[in-house]
Amino acid sequence: MRPPLTERQSAIYDFIGTFLRTHRKPPTLKEIGEAVGITSTNGVSKHLDALEAKKYIVRVRNQARSIRLTDQADAYALDRDEVPKITVISRTSSDAPQRLRHRPEGTFVVDPYFVNRVFGNPDDRCLLARAGDDGMNGDGIRKGDFLLIEEMSWEDVRRGDLVACLVGETLLARYFEFTNNRLHLRPADRRYTESTFAPNDAGCYIIGRIIGVMRRL
Amino acid sequence: MRPPLTERQSAIYDFIGTFLRTHRKPPTLKEIGEAVGITSTNGVSKHLDALEAKKYIVRVRNQARSIRLTDQADAYALDRDEVPKITVISRTSSDAPQRLRHRPEGTFVVDPYFVNRVFGNPDDRCLLARAGDDGMNGDGIRKGDFLLIEEMSWEDVRRGDLVACLVGETLLARYFEFTNNRLHLRPADRRYTESTFAPNDAGCYIIGRIIGVMRRL
DNA sequence: TGAGATGGTGGATATTTTTTCACTTATATC
DNA sequence: GATATAAGTGAAAAAATATCCACCATCTCA
């Protein structure tokens, strides 16, 4: 669709997006130049011409701070330092479970009012994943539901907490208990069986505590 | 907390917010003046001084287009024509149910990626409210759950749809059916009874179809 | 080997934008 | 009646910002 950007053009495009998010206004040519190391505003202007020709930005002639990103998504993205973000994880067989967060499916930057109101105050540790079975059906969580997870190790989970865990390749919601040096994962539904694992069993990885559930109907 | 604004200050504050959303950059003094009918930039500047003193905005001296709204909500608000928004409703006894949308508790402008991914594509018709009882406990909706509602009249709801309705002062989630010229609201839990109403009974108002459920744990 | 794209420097100029100063008109308040 | 606050005009000065011009270097491609 749009022609690819050169390395330099890309750096400038990225800077504009970052500046927009952090300052809530577009940068001047001088500010761009200072950021990417170009002393002449004319040098910057030529790059902007290229970005505009490739339809990545739109400029208004003779107006200060009037660069607009064509791609709405980039323009809408909010300042990641100021608002909660949620990392979406998806399990694939090649991932080490401990590294789920580092190979995310994506990241949501969410409206702070929306999330705060509905889920309290999820922070950077939050992950989003989908329940892989109906084991908690009796307690209002169904297969496919989106689970908002506060990432924590099994040592930090309290007895009786609802946790998200990877058992083999499946992501499960279960009640957690630790007794007799064993992790116990208890489903709400009797048709599913309670599982028991040794603390560092490779077949079971506790992702964290479930703090929210979302379901699309 | 913050001192109230005069009518004129309020008009300017509102204009700045609107301009930010539609142009993705702050307005100049001149643009503000033209919008509210002030020919001298100095007149505008004084209003901005007042807004800044009352902590509604922050200005950067000697920089073009550098007004920033203090209130994150306004600053974060996106162009309402381009992204989904969700109106939060709360029932109070003085409201006519048909006017719930017009007396909202608030409005969320939500990250399009987040909502799209989780709930599909809710549009302007979407409302957010909390379930008022446990009548759908058996089907995974509990009292206090946040319900994402696609507003529609009872005529447009299909038989068997999960709907949100106001029965008296209580907001309920129920399965909907229309037979024998009567609205039937069926709970999932047998401890709650099915209710039946005449189509325009003042005691029952169908808000719309429930398209999503969110629960904080 | 020459043309075209990319990525610059430096400076002058035009334009926009903010700031400052002097002055006016209401309205409310003590 | 003095005084403060809000709201405004008009013009000029100062600063920021965008644009334009001339010129240079490197690389790729035909």
Short mmCIF file of C-alpha atoms (C1' of nucleotides) in Angstrom, two decimals, chain D:
data_model
loop_
_atom_site.label_atom_id
_atom_site.label_comp_id
_atom_site.label_asym_id
_atom_site.label_seq_id
_atom_site.Cartn_x
_atom_site.Cartn_y
_atom_site.Cartn_z
"C1'" DG D 1 -17.79 57.01 45.26
"C1'" DA D 2 -13.57 54.22 45.10
"C1'" DT D 3 -11.99 49.87 43.71
"C1'" DA D 4 -11.58 45.40 41.96
"C1'" DT D 5 -12.70 41.95 38.33
"C1'" DA D 6 -14.09 40.46 33.88
"C1'" DA D 7 -13.99 41.43 29.10
"C1'" DG D 8 -12.35 43.77 25.42
"C1'" DT D 9 -9.73 46.91 21.36
"C1'" DG D 10 -5.65 48.09 18.72
"C1'" DA D 11 -1.09 48.28 17.62
"C1'" DA D 12 3.68 47.28 17.92
"C1'" DA D 13 7.60 44.51 19.32
"C1'" DA D 14 9.74 40.21 20.05
"C1'" DA D 15 10.18 35.56 19.39
"C1'" DA D 16 9.31 31.34 17.19
"C1'" DT D 17 8.56 28.84 13.09
"C1'" DA D 18 8.31 27.65 8.24
"C1'" DT D 19 10.06 28.35 3.73
"C1'" DC D 20 13.39 29.20 0.20
"C1'" DC D 21 17.92 29.23 -2.02
"C1'" DA D 22 22.55 27.65 -3.05
"C1'" DC D 23 25.53 24.16 -2.39
"C1'" DC D 24 27.79 19.53 -1.01
"C1'" DA D 25 28.41 14.30 -0.42
"C1'" DT D 26 27.15 9.56 -1.06
"C1'" DC D 27 24.97 5.83 -3.16
"C1'" DT D 28 22.38 3.24 -6.71
"C1'" DC D 29 21.10 2.16 -11.17
"C1'" DA D 30 20.94 2.18 -16.10
#
